[in-house]
PDB file of C-alpha atoms in Angstrom:
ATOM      1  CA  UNK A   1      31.576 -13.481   9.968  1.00 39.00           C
ATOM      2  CA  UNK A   2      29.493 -15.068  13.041  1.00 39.00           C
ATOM      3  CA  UNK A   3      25.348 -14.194  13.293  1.00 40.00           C
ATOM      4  CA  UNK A   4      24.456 -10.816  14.719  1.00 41.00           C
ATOM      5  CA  UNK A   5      24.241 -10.786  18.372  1.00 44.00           C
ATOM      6  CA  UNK A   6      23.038  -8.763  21.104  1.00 45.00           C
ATOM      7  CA  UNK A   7      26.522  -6.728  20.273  1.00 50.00           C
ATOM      8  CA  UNK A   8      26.275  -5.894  16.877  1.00 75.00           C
ATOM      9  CA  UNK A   9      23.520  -3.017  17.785  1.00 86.00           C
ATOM     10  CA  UNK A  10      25.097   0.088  16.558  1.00 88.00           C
ATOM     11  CA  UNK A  11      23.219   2.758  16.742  1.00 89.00           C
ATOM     12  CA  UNK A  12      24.994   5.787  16.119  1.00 90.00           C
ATOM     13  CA  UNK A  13      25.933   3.926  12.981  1.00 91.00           C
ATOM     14  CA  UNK A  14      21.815   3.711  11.987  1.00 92.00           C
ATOM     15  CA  UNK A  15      21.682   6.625  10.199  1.00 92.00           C
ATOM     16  CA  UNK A  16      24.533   6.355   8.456  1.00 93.00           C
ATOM     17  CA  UNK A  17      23.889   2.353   7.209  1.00 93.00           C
ATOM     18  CA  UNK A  18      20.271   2.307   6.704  1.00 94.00           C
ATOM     19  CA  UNK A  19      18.506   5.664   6.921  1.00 94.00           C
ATOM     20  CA  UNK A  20      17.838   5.685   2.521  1.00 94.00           C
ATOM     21  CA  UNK A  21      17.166   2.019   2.572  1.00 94.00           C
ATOM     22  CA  UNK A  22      14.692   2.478   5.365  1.00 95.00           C
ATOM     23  CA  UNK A  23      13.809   5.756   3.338  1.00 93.00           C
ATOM     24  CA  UNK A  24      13.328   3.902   0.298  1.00 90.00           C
ATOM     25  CA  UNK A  25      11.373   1.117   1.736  1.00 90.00           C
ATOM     26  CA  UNK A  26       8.416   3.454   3.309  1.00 90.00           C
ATOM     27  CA  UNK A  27       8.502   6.215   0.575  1.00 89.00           C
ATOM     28  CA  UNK A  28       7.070   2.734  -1.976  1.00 83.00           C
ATOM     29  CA  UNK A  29       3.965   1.845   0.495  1.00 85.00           C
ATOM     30  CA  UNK A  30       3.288   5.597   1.675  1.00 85.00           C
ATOM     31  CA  UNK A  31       4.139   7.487  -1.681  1.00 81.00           C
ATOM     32  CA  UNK A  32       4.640  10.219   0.976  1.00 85.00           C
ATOM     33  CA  UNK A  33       7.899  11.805   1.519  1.00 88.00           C
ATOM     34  CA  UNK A  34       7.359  13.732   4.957  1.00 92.00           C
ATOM     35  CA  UNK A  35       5.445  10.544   6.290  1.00 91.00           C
ATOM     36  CA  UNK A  36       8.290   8.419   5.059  1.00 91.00           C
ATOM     37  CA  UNK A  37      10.991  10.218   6.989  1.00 94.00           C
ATOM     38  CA  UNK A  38       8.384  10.581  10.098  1.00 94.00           C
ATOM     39  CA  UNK A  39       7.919   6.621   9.971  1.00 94.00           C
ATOM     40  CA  UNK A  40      12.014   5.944   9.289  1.00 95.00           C
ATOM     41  CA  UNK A  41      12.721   8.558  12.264  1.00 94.00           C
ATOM     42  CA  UNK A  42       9.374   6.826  14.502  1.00 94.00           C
ATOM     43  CA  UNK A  43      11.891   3.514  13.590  1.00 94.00           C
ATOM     44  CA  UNK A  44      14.890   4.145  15.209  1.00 94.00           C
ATOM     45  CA  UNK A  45      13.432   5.521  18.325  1.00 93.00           C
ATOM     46  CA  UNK A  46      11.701   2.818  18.924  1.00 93.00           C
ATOM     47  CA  UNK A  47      14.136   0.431  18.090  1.00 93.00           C
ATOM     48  CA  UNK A  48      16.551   2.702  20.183  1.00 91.00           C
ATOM     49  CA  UNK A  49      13.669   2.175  23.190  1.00 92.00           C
ATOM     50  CA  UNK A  50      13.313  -1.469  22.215  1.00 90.00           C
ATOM     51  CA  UNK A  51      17.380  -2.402  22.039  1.00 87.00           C
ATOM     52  CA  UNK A  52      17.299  -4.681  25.127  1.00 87.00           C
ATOM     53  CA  UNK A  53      14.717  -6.562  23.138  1.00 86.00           C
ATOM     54  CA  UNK A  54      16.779  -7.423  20.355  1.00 87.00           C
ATOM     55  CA  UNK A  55      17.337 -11.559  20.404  1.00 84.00           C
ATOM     56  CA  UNK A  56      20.199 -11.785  17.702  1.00 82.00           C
ATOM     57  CA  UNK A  57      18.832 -13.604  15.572  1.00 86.00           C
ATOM     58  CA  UNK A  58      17.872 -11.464  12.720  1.00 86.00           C
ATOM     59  CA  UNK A  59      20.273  -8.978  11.307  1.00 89.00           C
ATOM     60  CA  UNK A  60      19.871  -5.659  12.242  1.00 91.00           C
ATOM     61  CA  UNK A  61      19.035  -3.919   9.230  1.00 92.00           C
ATOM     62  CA  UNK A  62      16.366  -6.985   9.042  1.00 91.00           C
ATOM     63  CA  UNK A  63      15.298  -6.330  12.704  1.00 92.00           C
ATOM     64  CA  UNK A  64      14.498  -2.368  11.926  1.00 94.00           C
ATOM     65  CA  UNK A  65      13.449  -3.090   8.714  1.00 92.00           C
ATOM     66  CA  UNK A  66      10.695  -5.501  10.874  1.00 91.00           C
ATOM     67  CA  UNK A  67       9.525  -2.503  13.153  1.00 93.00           C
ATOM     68  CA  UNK A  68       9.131  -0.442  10.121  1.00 93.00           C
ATOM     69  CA  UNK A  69       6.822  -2.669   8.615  1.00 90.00           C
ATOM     70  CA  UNK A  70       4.862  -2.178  12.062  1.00 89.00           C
ATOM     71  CA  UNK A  71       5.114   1.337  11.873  1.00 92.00           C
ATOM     72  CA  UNK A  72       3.557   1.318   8.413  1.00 89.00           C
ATOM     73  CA  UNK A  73       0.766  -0.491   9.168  1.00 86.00           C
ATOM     74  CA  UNK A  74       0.079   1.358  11.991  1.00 86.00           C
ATOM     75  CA  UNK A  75      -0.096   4.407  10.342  1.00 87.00           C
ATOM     76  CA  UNK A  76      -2.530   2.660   7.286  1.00 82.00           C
ATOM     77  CA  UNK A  77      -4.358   1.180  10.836  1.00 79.00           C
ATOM     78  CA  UNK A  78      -5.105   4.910  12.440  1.00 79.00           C
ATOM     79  CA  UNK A  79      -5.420   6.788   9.137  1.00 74.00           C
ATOM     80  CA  UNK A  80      -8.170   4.586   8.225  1.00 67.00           C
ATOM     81  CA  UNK A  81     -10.033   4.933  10.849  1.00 64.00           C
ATOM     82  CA  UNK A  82     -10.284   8.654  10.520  1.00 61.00           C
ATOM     83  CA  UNK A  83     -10.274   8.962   6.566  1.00 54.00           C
ATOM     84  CA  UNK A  84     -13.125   6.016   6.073  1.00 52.00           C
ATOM     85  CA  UNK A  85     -16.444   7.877   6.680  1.00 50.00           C
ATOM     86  CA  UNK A  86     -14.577  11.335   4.613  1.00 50.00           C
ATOM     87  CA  UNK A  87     -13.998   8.851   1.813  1.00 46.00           C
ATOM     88  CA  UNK A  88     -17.533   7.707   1.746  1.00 49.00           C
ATOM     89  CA  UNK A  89     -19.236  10.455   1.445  1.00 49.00           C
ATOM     90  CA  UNK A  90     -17.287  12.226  -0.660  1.00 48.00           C
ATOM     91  CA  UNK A  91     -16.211   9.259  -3.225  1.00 49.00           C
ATOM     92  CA  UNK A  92     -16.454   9.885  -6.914  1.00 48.00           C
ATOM     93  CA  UNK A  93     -18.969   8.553  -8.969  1.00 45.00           C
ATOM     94  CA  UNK A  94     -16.820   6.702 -11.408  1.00 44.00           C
ATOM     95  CA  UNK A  95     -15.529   4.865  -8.383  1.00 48.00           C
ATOM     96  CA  UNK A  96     -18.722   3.064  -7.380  1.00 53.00           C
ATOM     97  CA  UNK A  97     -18.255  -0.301  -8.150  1.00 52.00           C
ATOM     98  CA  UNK A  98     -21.625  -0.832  -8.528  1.00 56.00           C
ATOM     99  CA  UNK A  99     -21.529   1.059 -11.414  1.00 59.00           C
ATOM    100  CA  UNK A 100     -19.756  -1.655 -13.369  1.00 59.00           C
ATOM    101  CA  UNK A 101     -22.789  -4.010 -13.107  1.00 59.00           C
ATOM    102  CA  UNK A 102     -26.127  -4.665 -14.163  1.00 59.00           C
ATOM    103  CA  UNK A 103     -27.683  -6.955 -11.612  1.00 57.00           C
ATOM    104  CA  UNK A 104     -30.472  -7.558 -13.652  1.00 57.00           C
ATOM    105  CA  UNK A 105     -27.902  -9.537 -15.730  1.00 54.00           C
ATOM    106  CA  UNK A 106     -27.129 -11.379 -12.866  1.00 57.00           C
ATOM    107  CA  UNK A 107     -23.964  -9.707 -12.680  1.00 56.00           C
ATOM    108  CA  UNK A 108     -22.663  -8.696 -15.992  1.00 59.00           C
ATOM    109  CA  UNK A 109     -20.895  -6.118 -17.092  1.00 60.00           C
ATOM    110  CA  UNK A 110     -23.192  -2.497 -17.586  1.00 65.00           C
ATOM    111  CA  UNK A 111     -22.898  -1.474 -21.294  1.00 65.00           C
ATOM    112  CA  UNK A 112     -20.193   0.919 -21.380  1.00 62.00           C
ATOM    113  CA  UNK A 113     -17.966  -0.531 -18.107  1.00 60.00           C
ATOM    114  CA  UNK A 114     -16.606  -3.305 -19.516  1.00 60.00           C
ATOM    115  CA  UNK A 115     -12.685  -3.150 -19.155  1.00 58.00           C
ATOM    116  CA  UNK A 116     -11.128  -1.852 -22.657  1.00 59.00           C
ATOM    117  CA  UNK A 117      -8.188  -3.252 -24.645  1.00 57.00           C
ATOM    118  CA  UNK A 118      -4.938  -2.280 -23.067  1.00 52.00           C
ATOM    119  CA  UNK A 119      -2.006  -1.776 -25.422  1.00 53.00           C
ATOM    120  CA  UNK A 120       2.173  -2.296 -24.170  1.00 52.00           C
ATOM    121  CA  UNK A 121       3.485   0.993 -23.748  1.00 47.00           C
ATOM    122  CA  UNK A 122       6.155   1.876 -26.506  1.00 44.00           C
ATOM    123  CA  UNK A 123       8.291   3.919 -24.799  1.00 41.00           C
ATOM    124  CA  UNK A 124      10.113   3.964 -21.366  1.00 42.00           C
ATOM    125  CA  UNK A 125       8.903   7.464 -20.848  1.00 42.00           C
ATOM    126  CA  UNK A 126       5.296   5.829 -20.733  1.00 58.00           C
ATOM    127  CA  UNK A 127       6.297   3.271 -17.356  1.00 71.00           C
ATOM    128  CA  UNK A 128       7.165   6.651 -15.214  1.00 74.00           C
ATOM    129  CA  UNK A 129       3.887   8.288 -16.528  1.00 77.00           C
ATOM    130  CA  UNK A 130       1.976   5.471 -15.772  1.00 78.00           C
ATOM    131  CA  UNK A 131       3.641   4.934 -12.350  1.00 80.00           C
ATOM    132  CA  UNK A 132       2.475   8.183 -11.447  1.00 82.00           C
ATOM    133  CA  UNK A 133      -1.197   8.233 -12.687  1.00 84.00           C
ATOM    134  CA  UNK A 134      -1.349   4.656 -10.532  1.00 84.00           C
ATOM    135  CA  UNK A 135       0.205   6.537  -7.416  1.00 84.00           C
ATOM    136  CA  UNK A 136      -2.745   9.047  -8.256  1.00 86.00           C
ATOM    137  CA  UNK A 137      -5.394   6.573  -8.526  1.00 88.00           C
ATOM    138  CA  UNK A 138      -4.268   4.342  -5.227  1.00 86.00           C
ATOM    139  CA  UNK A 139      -4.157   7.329  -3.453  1.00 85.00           C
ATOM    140  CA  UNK A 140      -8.311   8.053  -4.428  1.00 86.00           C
ATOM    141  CA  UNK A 141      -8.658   4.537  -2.606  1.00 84.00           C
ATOM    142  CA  UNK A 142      -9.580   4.571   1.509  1.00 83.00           C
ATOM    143  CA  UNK A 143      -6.881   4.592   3.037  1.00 83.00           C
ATOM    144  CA  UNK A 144      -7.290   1.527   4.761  1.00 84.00           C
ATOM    145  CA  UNK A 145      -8.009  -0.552   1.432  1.00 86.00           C
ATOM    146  CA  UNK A 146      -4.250   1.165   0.084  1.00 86.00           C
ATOM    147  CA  UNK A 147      -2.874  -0.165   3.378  1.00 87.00           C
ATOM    148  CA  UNK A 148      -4.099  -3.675   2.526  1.00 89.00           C
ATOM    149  CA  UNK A 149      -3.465  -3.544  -1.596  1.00 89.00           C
ATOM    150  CA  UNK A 150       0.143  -2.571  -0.593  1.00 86.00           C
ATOM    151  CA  UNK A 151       0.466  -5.210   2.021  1.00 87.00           C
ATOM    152  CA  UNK A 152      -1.226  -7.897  -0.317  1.00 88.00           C
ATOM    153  CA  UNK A 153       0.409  -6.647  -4.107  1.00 85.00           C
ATOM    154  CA  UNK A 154       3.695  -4.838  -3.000  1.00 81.00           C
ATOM    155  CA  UNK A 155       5.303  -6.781   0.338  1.00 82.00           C
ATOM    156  CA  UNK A 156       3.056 -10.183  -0.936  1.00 84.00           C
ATOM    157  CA  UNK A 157       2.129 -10.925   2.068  1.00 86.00           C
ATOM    158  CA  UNK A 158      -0.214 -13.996   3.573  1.00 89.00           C
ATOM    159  CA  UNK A 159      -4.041 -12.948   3.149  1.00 89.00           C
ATOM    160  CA  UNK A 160      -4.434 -14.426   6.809  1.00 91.00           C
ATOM    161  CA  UNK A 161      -1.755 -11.974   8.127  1.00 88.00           C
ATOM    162  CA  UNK A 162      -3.205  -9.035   6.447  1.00 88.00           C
ATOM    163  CA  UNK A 163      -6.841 -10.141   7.621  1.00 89.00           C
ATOM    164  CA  UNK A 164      -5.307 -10.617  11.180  1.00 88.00           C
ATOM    165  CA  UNK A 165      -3.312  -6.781  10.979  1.00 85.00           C
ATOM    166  CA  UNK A 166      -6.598  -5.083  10.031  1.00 85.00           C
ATOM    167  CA  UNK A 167      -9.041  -7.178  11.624  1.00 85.00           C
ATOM    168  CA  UNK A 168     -11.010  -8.602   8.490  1.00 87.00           C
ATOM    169  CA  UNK A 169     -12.585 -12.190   7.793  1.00 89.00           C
ATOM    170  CA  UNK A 170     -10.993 -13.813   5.038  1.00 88.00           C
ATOM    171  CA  UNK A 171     -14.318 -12.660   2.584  1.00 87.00           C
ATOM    172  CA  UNK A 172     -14.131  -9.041   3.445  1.00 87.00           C
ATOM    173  CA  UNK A 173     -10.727  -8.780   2.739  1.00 88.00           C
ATOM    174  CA  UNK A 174     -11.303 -10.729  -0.476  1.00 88.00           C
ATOM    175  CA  UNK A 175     -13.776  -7.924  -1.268  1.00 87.00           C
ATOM    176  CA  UNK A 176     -11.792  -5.278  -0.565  1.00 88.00           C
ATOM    177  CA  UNK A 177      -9.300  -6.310  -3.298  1.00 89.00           C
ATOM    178  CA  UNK A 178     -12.180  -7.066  -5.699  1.00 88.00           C
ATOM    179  CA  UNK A 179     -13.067  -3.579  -5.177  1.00 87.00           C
ATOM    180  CA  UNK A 180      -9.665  -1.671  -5.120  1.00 88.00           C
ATOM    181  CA  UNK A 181      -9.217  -3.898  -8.513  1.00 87.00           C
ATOM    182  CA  UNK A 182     -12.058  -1.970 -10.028  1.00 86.00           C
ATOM    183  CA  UNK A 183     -11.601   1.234  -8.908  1.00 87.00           C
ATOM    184  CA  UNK A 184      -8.194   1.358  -9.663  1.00 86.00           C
ATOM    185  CA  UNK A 185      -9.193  -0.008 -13.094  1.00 85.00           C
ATOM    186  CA  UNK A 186     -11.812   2.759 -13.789  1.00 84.00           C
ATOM    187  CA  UNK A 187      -9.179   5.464 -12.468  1.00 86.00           C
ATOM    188  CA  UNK A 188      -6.439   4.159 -14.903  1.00 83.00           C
ATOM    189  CA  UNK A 189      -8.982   3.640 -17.863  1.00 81.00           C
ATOM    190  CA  UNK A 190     -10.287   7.539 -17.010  1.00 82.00           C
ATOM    191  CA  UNK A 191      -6.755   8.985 -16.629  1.00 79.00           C
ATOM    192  CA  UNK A 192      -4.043   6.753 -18.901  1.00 72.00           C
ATOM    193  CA  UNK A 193      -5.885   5.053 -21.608  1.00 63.00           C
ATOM    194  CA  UNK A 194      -7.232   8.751 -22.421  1.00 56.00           C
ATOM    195  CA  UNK A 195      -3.462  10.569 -22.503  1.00 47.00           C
TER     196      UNK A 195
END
């Protein structure tokens, strides 16, 4: 078999070949069914719109798979801009990071906040529940900060391509995952550790 060129565009086969992988891939970074199968559908028209542009040199479950990942954080891009100032007014208490610590204590943990012993699950039973209590806790983040923790934790990408995507100097986006970090540690401590 030769590389994919200009020719191997099928699409009437798209569906068929990569619709669940597609699927599969937004449904992880948007734990959102409907969205998922809006972005996947938002994917293959503009790929469709966007044939002429395609070079060859990628396959082309690689090259949709590309304007997906577009698509995704172009969605994280224009939901945060709307979601930002309803997150900050209305964020729970236990989700102030400053909450954690005592700057008289230059910085130390309050009494009370420090992070508590976690034990290894037992049971396989215990990795769905906690997968789902951590999909409920990301999704208390902004929606912004989500679109950078999945971008940074889940697809591992560069910090200097995730600062570039959303616009941030290399220290603010540092923050930002300092303070997802706690909040998402508070949310788990509040909601697993307690089951």
């Amino acid at each position: 078999m030769g590389s994919p060129n200009k020719n191997s565009l099928n699409p009437p086969e798209w569906v068929n070949e990569y619709a669940d992988y597609l699927y599969k891939f937004a449904f992880y970074r948007v734990n959102d069914s409907e969205l998922a199968e809006d972005l996947v559908q938002d994917t293959f028209l503009s790929a469709l719109n966007a044939s002429n542009e395609f070079n060859g040199l990628a396959s082309e479950k690689t090259w949709l798979s590309a304007i997906l990942k577009n698509k995704i954080i172009d969605h994280y891009k224009k939901a945060s801009t709307q979601m930002e100032k309803n997150f900050s007014e209305g964020q729970p208490n236990y989700l102030n990071y400053e909450n954690f610590f005592d700057d008289k204590k230059n910085g130390h943990w309050q009494k009370g906040a420090m992070p508590k012993e976690w034990e290894e699950p037992a049971i396989e039973l215990n990795k769905k529940e906690f997968q789902s209590v951590f999909e409920m806790c990301l999704n208390k983040v902004p929606v912004k900060w989500r679109g950078i923790f999945t971008m940074c934790v889940i697809d591992e990408l560069d910090a200097k391509l995730i600062c570039k995507e959303f616009e941030l100097t290399s220290s603010n986006f540092w923050v930002i995952i300092h303070r997802i970090k706690l909040q998402l540690r508070a949310c788990l401590e509040k909601n697993w550790l307690k089951l």
